[in-house]
mmCIF file of C-alpha atoms in Angstrom:
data_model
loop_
_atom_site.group_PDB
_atom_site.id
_atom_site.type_symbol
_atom_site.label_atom_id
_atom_site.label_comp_id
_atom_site.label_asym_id
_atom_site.label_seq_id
_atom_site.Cartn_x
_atom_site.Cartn_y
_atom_site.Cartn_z
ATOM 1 C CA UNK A 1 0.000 0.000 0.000
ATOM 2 C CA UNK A 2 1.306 3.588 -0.953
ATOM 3 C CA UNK A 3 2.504 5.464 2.089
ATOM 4 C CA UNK A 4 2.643 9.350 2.149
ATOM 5 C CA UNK A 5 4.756 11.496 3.354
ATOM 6 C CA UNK A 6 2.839 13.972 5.614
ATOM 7 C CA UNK A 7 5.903 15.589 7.560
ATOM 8 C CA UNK A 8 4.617 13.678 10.784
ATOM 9 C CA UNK A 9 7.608 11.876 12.084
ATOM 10 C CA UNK A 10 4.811 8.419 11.785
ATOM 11 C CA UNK A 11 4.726 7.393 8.058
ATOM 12 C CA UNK A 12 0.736 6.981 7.079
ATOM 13 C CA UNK A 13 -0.541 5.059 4.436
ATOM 14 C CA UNK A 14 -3.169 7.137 2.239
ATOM 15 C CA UNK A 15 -6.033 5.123 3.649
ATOM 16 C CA UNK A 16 -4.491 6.377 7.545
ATOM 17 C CA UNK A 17 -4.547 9.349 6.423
ATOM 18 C CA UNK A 18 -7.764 9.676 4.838
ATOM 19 C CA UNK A 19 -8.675 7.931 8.186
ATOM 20 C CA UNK A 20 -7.185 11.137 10.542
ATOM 21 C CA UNK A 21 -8.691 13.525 7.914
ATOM 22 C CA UNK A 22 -12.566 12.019 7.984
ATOM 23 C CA UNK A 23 -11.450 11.984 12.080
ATOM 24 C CA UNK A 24 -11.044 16.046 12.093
ATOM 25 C CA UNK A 25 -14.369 16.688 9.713
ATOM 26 C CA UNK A 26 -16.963 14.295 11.772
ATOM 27 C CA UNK A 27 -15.075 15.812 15.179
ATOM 28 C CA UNK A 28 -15.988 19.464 13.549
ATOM 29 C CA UNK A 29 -19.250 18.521 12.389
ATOM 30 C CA UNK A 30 -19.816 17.560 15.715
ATOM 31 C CA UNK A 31 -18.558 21.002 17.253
ATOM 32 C CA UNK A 32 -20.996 22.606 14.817
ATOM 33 C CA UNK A 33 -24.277 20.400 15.900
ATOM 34 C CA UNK A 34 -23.224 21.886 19.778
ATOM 35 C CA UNK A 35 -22.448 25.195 18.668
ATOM 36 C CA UNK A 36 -26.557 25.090 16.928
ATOM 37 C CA UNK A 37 -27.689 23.761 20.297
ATOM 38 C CA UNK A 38 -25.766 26.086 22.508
ATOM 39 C CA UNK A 39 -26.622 29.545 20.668
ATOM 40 C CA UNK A 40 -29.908 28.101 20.029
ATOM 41 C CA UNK A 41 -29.545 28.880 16.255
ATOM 42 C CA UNK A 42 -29.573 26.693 12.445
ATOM 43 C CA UNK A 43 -26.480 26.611 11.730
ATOM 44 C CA UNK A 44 -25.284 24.882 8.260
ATOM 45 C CA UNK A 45 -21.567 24.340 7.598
ATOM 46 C CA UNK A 46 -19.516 24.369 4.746
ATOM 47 C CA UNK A 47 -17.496 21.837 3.425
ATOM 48 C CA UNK A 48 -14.513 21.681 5.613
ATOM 49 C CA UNK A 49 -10.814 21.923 4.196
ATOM 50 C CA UNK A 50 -8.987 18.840 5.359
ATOM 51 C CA UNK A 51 -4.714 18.590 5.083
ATOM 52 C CA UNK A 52 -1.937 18.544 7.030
ATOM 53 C CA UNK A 53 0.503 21.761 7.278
ATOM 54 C CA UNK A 54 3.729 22.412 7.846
ATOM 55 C CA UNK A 55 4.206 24.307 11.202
ATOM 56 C CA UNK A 56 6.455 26.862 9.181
ATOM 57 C CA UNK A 57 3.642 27.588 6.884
ATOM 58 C CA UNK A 58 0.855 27.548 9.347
ATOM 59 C CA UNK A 59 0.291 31.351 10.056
ATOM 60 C CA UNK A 60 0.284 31.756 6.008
ATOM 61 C CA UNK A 61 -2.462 29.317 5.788
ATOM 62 C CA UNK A 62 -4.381 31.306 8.564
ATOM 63 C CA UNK A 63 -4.413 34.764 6.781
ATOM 64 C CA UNK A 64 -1.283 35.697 7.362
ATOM 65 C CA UNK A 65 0.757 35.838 10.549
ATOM 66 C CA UNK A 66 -0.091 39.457 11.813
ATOM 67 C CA UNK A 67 -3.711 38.626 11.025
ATOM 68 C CA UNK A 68 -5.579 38.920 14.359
ATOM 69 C CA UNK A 69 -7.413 36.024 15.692
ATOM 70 C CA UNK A 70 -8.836 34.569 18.975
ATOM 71 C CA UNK A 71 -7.049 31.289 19.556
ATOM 72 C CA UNK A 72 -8.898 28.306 21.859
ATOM 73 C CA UNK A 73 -5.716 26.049 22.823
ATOM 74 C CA UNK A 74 -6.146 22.797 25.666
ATOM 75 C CA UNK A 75 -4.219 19.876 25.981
ATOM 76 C CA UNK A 76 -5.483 16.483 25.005
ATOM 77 C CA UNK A 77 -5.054 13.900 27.850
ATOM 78 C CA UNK A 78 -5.931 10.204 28.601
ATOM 79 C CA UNK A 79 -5.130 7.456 26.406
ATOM 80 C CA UNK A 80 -3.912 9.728 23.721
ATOM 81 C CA UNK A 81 -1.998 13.058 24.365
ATOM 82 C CA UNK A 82 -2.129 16.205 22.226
ATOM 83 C CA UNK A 83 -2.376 19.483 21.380
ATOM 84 C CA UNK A 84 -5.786 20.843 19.704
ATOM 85 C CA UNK A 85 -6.295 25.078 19.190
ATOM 86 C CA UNK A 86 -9.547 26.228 17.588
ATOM 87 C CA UNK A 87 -9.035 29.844 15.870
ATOM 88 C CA UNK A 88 -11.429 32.202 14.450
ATOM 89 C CA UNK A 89 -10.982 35.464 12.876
ATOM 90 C CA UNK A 90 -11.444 38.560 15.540
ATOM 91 C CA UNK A 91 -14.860 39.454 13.692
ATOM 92 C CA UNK A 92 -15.927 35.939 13.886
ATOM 93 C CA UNK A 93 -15.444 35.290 17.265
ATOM 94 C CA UNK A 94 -16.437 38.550 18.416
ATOM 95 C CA UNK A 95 -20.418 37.692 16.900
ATOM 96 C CA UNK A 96 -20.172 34.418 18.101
ATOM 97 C CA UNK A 97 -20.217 36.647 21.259
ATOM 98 C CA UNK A 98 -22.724 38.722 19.899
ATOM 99 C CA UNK A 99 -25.218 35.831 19.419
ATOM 100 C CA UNK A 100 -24.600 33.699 22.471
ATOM 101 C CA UNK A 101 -25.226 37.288 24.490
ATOM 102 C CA UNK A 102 -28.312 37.452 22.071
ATOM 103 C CA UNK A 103 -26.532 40.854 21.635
ATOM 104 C CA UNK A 104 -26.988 42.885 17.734
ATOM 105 C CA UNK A 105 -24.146 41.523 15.449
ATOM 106 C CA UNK A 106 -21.364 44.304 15.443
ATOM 107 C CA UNK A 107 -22.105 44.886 19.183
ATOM 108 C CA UNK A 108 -18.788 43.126 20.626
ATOM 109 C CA UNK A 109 -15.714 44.897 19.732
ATOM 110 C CA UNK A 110 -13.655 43.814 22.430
ATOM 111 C CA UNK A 111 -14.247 40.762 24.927
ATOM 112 C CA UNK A 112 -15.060 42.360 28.544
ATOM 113 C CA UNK A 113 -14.482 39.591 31.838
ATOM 114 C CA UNK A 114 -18.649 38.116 30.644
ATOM 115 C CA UNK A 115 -17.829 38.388 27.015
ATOM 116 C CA UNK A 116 -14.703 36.474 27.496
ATOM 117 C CA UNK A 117 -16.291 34.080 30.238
ATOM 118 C CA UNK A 118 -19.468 33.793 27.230
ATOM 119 C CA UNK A 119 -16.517 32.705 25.088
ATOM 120 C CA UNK A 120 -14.470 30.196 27.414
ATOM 121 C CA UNK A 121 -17.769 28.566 27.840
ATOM 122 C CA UNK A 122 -17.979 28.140 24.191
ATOM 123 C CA UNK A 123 -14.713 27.004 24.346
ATOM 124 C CA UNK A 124 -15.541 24.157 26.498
ATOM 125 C CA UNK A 125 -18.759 23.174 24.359
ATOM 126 C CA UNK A 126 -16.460 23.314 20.959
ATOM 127 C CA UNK A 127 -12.930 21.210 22.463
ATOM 128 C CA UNK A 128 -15.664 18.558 23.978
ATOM 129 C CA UNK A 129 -17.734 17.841 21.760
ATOM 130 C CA UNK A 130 -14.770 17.546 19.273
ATOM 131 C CA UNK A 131 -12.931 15.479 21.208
ATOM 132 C CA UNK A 132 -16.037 13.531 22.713
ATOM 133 C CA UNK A 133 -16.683 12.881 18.984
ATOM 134 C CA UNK A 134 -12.785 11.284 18.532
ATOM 135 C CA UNK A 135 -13.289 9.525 21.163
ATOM 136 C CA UNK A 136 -16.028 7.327 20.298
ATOM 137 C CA UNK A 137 -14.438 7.032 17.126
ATOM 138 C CA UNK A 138 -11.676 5.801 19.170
ATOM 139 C CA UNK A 139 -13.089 3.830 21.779
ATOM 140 C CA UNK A 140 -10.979 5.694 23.570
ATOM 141 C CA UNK A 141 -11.020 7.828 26.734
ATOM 142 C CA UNK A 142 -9.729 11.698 25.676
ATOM 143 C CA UNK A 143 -9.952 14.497 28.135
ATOM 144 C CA UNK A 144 -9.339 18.150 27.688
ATOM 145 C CA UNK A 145 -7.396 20.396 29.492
ATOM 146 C CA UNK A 146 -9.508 23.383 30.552
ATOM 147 C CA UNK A 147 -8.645 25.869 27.532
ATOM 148 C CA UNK A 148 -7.121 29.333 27.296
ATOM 149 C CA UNK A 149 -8.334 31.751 25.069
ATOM 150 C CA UNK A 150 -6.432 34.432 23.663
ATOM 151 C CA UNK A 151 -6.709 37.177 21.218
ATOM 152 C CA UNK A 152 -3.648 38.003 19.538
ATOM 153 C CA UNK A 153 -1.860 38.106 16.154
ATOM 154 C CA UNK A 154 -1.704 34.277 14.358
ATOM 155 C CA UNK A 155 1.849 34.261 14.774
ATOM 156 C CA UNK A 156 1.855 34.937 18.610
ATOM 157 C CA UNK A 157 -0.421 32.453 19.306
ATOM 158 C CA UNK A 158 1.463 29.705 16.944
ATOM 159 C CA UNK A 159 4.680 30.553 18.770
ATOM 160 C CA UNK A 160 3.399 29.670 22.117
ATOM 161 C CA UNK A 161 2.676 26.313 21.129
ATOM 162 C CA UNK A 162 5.439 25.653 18.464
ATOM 163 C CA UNK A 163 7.787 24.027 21.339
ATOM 164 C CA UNK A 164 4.803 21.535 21.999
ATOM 165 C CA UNK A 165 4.881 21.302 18.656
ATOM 166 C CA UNK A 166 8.598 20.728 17.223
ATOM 167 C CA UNK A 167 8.565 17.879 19.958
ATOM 168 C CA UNK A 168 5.874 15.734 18.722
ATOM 169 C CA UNK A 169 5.724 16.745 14.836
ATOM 170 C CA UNK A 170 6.267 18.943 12.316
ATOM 171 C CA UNK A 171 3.076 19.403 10.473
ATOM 172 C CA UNK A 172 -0.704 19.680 12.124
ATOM 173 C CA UNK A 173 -3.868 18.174 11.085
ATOM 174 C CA UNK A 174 -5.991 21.658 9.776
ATOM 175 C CA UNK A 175 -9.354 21.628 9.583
ATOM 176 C CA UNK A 176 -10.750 25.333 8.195
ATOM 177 C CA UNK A 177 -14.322 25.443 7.750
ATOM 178 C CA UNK A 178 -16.725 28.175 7.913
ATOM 179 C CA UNK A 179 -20.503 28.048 9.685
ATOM 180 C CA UNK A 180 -23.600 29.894 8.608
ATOM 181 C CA UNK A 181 -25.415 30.971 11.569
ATOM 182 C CA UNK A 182 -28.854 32.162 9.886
ATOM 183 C CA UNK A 183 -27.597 33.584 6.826
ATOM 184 C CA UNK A 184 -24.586 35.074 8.881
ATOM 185 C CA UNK A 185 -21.178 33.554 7.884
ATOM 186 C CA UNK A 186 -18.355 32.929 10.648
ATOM 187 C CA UNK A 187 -15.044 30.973 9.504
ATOM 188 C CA UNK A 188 -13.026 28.651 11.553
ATOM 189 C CA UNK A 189 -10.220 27.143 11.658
ATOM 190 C CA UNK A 190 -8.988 23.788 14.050
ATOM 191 C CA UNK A 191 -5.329 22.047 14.432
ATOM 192 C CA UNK A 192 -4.949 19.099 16.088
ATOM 193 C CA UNK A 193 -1.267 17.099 16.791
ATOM 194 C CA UNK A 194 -0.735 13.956 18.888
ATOM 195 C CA UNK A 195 2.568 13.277 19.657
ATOM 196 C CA UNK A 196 4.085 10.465 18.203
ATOM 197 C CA UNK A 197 3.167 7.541 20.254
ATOM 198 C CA UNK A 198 -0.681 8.755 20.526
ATOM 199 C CA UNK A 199 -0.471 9.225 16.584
ATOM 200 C CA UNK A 200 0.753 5.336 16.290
ATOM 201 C CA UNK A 201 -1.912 4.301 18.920
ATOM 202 C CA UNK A 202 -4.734 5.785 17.167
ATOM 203 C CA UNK A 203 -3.843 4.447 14.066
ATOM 204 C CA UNK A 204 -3.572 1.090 15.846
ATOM 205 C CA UNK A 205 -7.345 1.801 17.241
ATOM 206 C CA UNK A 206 -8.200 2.651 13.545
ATOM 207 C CA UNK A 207 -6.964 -1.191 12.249
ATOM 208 C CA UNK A 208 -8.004 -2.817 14.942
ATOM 209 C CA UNK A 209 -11.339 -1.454 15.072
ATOM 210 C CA UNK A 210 -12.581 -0.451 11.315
ATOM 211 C CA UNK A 211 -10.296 -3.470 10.160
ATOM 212 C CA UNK A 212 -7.942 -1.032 7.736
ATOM 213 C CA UNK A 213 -5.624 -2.783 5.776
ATOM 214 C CA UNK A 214 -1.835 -3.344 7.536
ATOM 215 C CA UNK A 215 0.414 -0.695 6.525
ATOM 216 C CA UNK A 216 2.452 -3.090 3.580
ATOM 217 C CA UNK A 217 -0.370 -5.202 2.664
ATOM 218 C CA UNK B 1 -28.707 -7.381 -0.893
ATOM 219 C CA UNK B 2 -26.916 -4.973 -2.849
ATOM 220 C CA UNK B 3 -25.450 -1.689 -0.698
ATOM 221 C CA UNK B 4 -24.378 1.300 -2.311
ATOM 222 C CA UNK B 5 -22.090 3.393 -0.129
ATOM 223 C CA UNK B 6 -21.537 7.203 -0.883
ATOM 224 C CA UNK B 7 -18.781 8.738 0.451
ATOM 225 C CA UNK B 8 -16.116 10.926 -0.465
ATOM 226 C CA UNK B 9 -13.903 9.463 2.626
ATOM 227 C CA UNK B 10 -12.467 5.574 1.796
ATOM 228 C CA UNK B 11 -11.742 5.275 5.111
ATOM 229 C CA UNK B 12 -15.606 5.664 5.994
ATOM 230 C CA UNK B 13 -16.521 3.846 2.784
ATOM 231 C CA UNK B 14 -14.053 0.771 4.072
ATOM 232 C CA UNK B 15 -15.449 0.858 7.578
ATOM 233 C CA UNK B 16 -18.892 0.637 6.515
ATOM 234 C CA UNK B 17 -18.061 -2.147 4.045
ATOM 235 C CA UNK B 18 -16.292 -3.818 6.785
ATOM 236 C CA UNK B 19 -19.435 -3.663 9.217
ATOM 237 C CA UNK B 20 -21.427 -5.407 6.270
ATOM 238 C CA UNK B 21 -18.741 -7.568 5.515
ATOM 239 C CA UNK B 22 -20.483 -10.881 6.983
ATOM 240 C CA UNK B 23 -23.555 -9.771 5.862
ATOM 241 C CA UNK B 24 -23.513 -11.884 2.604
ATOM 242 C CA UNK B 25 -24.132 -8.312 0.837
ATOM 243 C CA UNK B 26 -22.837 -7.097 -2.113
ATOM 244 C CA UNK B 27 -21.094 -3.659 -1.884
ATOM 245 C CA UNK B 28 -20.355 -0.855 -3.921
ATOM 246 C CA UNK B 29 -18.218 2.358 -3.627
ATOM 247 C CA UNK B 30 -18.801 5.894 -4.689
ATOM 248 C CA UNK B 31 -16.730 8.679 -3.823
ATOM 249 C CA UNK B 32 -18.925 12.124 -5.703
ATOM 250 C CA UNK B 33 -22.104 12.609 -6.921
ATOM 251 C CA UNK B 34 -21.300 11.616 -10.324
ATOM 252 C CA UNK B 35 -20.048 7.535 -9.446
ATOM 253 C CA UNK B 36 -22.934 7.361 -6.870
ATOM 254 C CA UNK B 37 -25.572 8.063 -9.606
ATOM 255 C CA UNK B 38 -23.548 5.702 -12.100
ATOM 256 C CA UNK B 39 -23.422 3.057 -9.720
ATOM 257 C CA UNK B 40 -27.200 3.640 -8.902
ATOM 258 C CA UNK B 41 -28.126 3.257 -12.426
ATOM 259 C CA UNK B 42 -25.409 0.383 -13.102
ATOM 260 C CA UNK B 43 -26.830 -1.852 -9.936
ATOM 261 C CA UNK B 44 -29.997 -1.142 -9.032
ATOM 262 C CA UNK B 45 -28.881 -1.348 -4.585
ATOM 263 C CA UNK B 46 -31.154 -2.025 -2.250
ATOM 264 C CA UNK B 47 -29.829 0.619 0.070
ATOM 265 C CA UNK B 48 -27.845 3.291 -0.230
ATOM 266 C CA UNK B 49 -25.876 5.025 2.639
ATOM 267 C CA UNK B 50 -25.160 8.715 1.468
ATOM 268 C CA UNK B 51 -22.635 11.547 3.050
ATOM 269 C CA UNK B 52 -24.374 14.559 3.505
ATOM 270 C CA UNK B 53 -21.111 16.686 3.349
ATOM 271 C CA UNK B 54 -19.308 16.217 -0.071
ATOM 272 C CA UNK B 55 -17.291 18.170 -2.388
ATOM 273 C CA UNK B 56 -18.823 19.377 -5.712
ATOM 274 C CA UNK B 57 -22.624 18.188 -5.219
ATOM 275 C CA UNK B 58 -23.375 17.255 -1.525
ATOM 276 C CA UNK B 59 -25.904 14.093 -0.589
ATOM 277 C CA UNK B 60 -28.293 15.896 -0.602
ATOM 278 C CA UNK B 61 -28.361 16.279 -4.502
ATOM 279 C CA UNK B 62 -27.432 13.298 -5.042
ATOM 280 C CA UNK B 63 -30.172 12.023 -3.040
ATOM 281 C CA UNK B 64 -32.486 14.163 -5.276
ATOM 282 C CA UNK B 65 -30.947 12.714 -8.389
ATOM 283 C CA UNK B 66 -31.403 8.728 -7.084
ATOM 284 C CA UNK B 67 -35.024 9.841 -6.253
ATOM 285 C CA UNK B 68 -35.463 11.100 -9.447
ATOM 286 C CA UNK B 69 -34.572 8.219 -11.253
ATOM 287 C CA UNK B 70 -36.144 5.570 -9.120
ATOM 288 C CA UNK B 71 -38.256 6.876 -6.473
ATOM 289 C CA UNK B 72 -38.183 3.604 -4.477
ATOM 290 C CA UNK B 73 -34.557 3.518 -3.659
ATOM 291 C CA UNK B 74 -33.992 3.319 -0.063
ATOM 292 C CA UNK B 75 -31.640 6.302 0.765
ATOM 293 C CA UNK B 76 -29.738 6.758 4.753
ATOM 294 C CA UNK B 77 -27.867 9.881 4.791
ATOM 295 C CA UNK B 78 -24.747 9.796 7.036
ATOM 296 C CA UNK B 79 -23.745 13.204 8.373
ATOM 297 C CA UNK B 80 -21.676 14.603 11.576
ATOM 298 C CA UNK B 81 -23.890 17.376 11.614
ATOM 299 C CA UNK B 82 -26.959 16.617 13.935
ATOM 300 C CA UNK B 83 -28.192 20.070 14.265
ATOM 301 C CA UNK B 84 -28.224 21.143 10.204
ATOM 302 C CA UNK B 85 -31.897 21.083 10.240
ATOM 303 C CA UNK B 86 -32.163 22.853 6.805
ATOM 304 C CA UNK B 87 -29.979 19.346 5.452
ATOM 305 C CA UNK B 88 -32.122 17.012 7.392
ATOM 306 C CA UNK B 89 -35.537 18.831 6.365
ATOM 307 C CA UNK B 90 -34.119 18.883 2.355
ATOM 308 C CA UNK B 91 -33.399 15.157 3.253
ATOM 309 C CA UNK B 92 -36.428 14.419 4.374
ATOM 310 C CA UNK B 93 -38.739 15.996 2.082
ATOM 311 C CA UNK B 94 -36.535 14.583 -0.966
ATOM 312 C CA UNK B 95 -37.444 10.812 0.354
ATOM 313 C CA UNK B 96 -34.842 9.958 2.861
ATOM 314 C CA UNK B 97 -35.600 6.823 4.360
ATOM 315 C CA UNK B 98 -32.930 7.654 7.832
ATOM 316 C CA UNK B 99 -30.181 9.382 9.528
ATOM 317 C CA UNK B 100 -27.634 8.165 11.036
ATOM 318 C CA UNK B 101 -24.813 10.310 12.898
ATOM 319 C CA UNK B 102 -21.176 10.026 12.770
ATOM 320 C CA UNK B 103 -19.571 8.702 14.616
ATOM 321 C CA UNK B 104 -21.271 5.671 14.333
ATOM 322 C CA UNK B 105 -21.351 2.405 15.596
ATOM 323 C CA UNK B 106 -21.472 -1.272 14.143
ATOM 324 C CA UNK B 107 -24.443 -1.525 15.169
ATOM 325 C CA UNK B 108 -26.323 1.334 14.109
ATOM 326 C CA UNK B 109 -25.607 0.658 10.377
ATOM 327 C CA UNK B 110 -26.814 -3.061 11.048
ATOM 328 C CA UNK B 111 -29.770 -2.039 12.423
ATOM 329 C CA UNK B 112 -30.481 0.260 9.626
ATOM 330 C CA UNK B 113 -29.730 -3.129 6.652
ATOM 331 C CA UNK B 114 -32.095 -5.192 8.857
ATOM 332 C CA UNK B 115 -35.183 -2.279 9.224
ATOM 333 C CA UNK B 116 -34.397 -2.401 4.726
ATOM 334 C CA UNK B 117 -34.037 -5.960 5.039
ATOM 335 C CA UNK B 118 -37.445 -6.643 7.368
ATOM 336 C CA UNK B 119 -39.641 -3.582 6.909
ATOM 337 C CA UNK B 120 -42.887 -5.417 8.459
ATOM 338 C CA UNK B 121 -40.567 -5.908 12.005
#
C-alpha cells in the first residue's frame, strides 16, 4: 500500500490518512451540531478543508501571521496526548459573542471579563464535543485540558505552542471550515497534533477497530 | 442485498463495508455525486448510505438525483452534523428513508440493513 509522506515523524498510508482527515471533519461537524444547540440557532456548515501543514507555513495558511485572531488552545489527555487550538478570525469570534449574548451583530468589539467568560464557555462546548466525537471514534477515553483563550496576532499564538509542537511533529492536522449561523457567515479554523506515540496508537485503534488494511499489505 | 455506499472518505466507505462484511451483501463504492448516480443506475442497490457533506454536489443532490430516477430507492444519509436542520428537512422531504450520525457504531448501520431488510418488524 502507498505510504505518504505527511511531515509527521509516523509514516501513514493514504487510507491512515484519509482515516485522521474524515477523524477532524466528523469531530468538527460535531462542534458545529453543539455550537446550533448552545446559541440556540440553524447553523449549516460548509465543506470543511482537510490537510496537514507544515508548522512553518501555518500562520500563512491562517491569513497571514499578523492577522488577528482569537485562539482556543487545551491539551489532550488520557489514552492519547495532544495538542488541539480552535481559531477564528477577531470578527468571527467577536459575533459568536454577539449571538450567544443574544446581543446585535457588530455589538462586541472587544471581549469584557462576561464576554470572554461567554466565550471560554464556548470554548468548552467546541474542544468537547470535538474530542467527545474522537473519542467514540476511538473507543478511547480523551480528556481536555480546561482551555485558554487568547486574542492576539496568528503568529503569537502559533509561537506559544510551536515548542509543543517541534517535539511531537512537524506538520498539524488543519481543519478550516466556515458556519452559517442564519444567513450570517463565521469561519473557523482547528489544528490538532498527537505526539508520536498517541499518533501510532490511534492508528492502531483505527486497524483494529474499522479493520484497515496493515500498513504493507 | 446490494449496498451502495456514498462517500467521499475511503476510510468511511471501508469501515462501513467492513461492518457489512459478513452480511452476505454485495457492496459498492462511490466517492462524488457523479459515481454514486452511475453506480445507482449500473446496480440497481437495495440501500444506499449517502454523506451529507461532499465536495462538488453534496448528498443531498445526489439524493435528489437517485429519487429522481427511481423513487423507491432506499436512501440513509450519514452526516456529523446533527443540528443542520435545513440538510435534514431537504433530506427528508426529498425521500430519505434515515439518519444516522457520525460517529457511528457497528451496530447502528446493522440495524439500519435489517429495518431495509425486514420492513414489516
Amino acid at each position: 500500500m502507498e505510504e505518504k509522506e505527511t511531515g509527521q515523524k509516523v509514516k501513514l498510508t493514504s487510507l491512515e490518512l484519509d482515516a485522521l482527515k474524515e477523524m477532524g471533519n466528523i469531530g468538527t461537524g460535531n462542534a458545529a451540531t453543539s455550537l446550533s444547540k448552545f446559541i440556540n440557532k440553524n447553523v449549516d456548515m460548509n465543506f470543511p478543508e482537510t490537510k496537514f501543514v507544515h508548522v512553518s507555513k501555518f500562520s500563512e495558511t491562517v491569513g497571514g501571521p499578523e492577522k488577528m485572531v482569537v485562539g482556543i488552545y487545551l491539551q489532550i489527555s488520557g489514552e492519547v496526548h495532544g495538542e488541539a487550538m480552535f481559531l477564528f478570525p477577531e470578527k468571527g469570534a467577536y459575533e459568536l459573542i454577539d449571538l450567544i449574548l443574544s446581543k446585535p451583530l457588530g455589538t462586541t468589539k472587544r471581549m469584557d471579563d462576561m464576554d470572554k467568560s461567554a466565550f471560554m464557555e464556548l470554548s468548552n462546548i467546541l474542544t468537547g464535543s470535538f474530542l467527545n466525537a474522537l473519542g467514540n471514534m476511538l473507543e478511547a477515553k480523551i480528556l481536555p485540558s480546561v482551555p485558554h483563550v487568547a486574542a492576539d496576532m496568528a503568529q503569537t499564538l502559533l509561537d506559544f505552542i510551536l515548542i509543543k509542537i517541534s517535539k511531537c511533529a512537524d506538520t498539524l492536522l488543519y481543519v478550516k471550515t466556515g458556519v452559517n449561523v442564519e444567513g450570517h457567515k463565521i469561519d473557523g479554523e482547528f489544528t490538532v497534533l498527537f505526539d508520536q506515540d498517541s499518533l501510532k496508537k490511534i492508528i492502531s485503534k483505527m486497524h483494529d477497530k474499522y479493520g484497515l488494511e496493515s500498513p504493507g499489505a | 442485498m446490494k449496498i451502495l455506499i456514498v462517500d467521499d472518505s475511503a476510510f468511511m466507505r471501508t469501515m462501513i463495508k467492513n461492518v457489512l462484511k459478513d452480511g452476505n451483501h454485495e457492496i459498492f463504492e462511490a466517492g462524488n455525486f457523479d459515481e454514486a448516480v452511475k453506480a445507482f443506475k449500473e446496480n440497481k442497490p437495495a440501500l444506499i448510505f449517502l454523506d451529507v457533506i461532499m465536495p462538488g454536489k453534496n448528498g443531498v443532490e445526489t439524493l435528489k438525483e437517485i429519487k429522481n430516477i427511481d423513487k423507491e430507492a432506499h436512501v440513509v444519509m450519514c452526516t456529523s452534523i446533527g443540528g443542520q436542520q435545513k440538510i435534514i428537512d431537504e433530506s427528508v422531504s426529498a425521500g430519505a428513508d434515515d439518519f444516522i450520525i457520525k460517529p457511528f457504531k457497528a451496530e447502528d448501520i446493522q440495524k439500519v440493513v435489517n429495518n431495509i431488510a425486514n420492513p414489516a418488524k
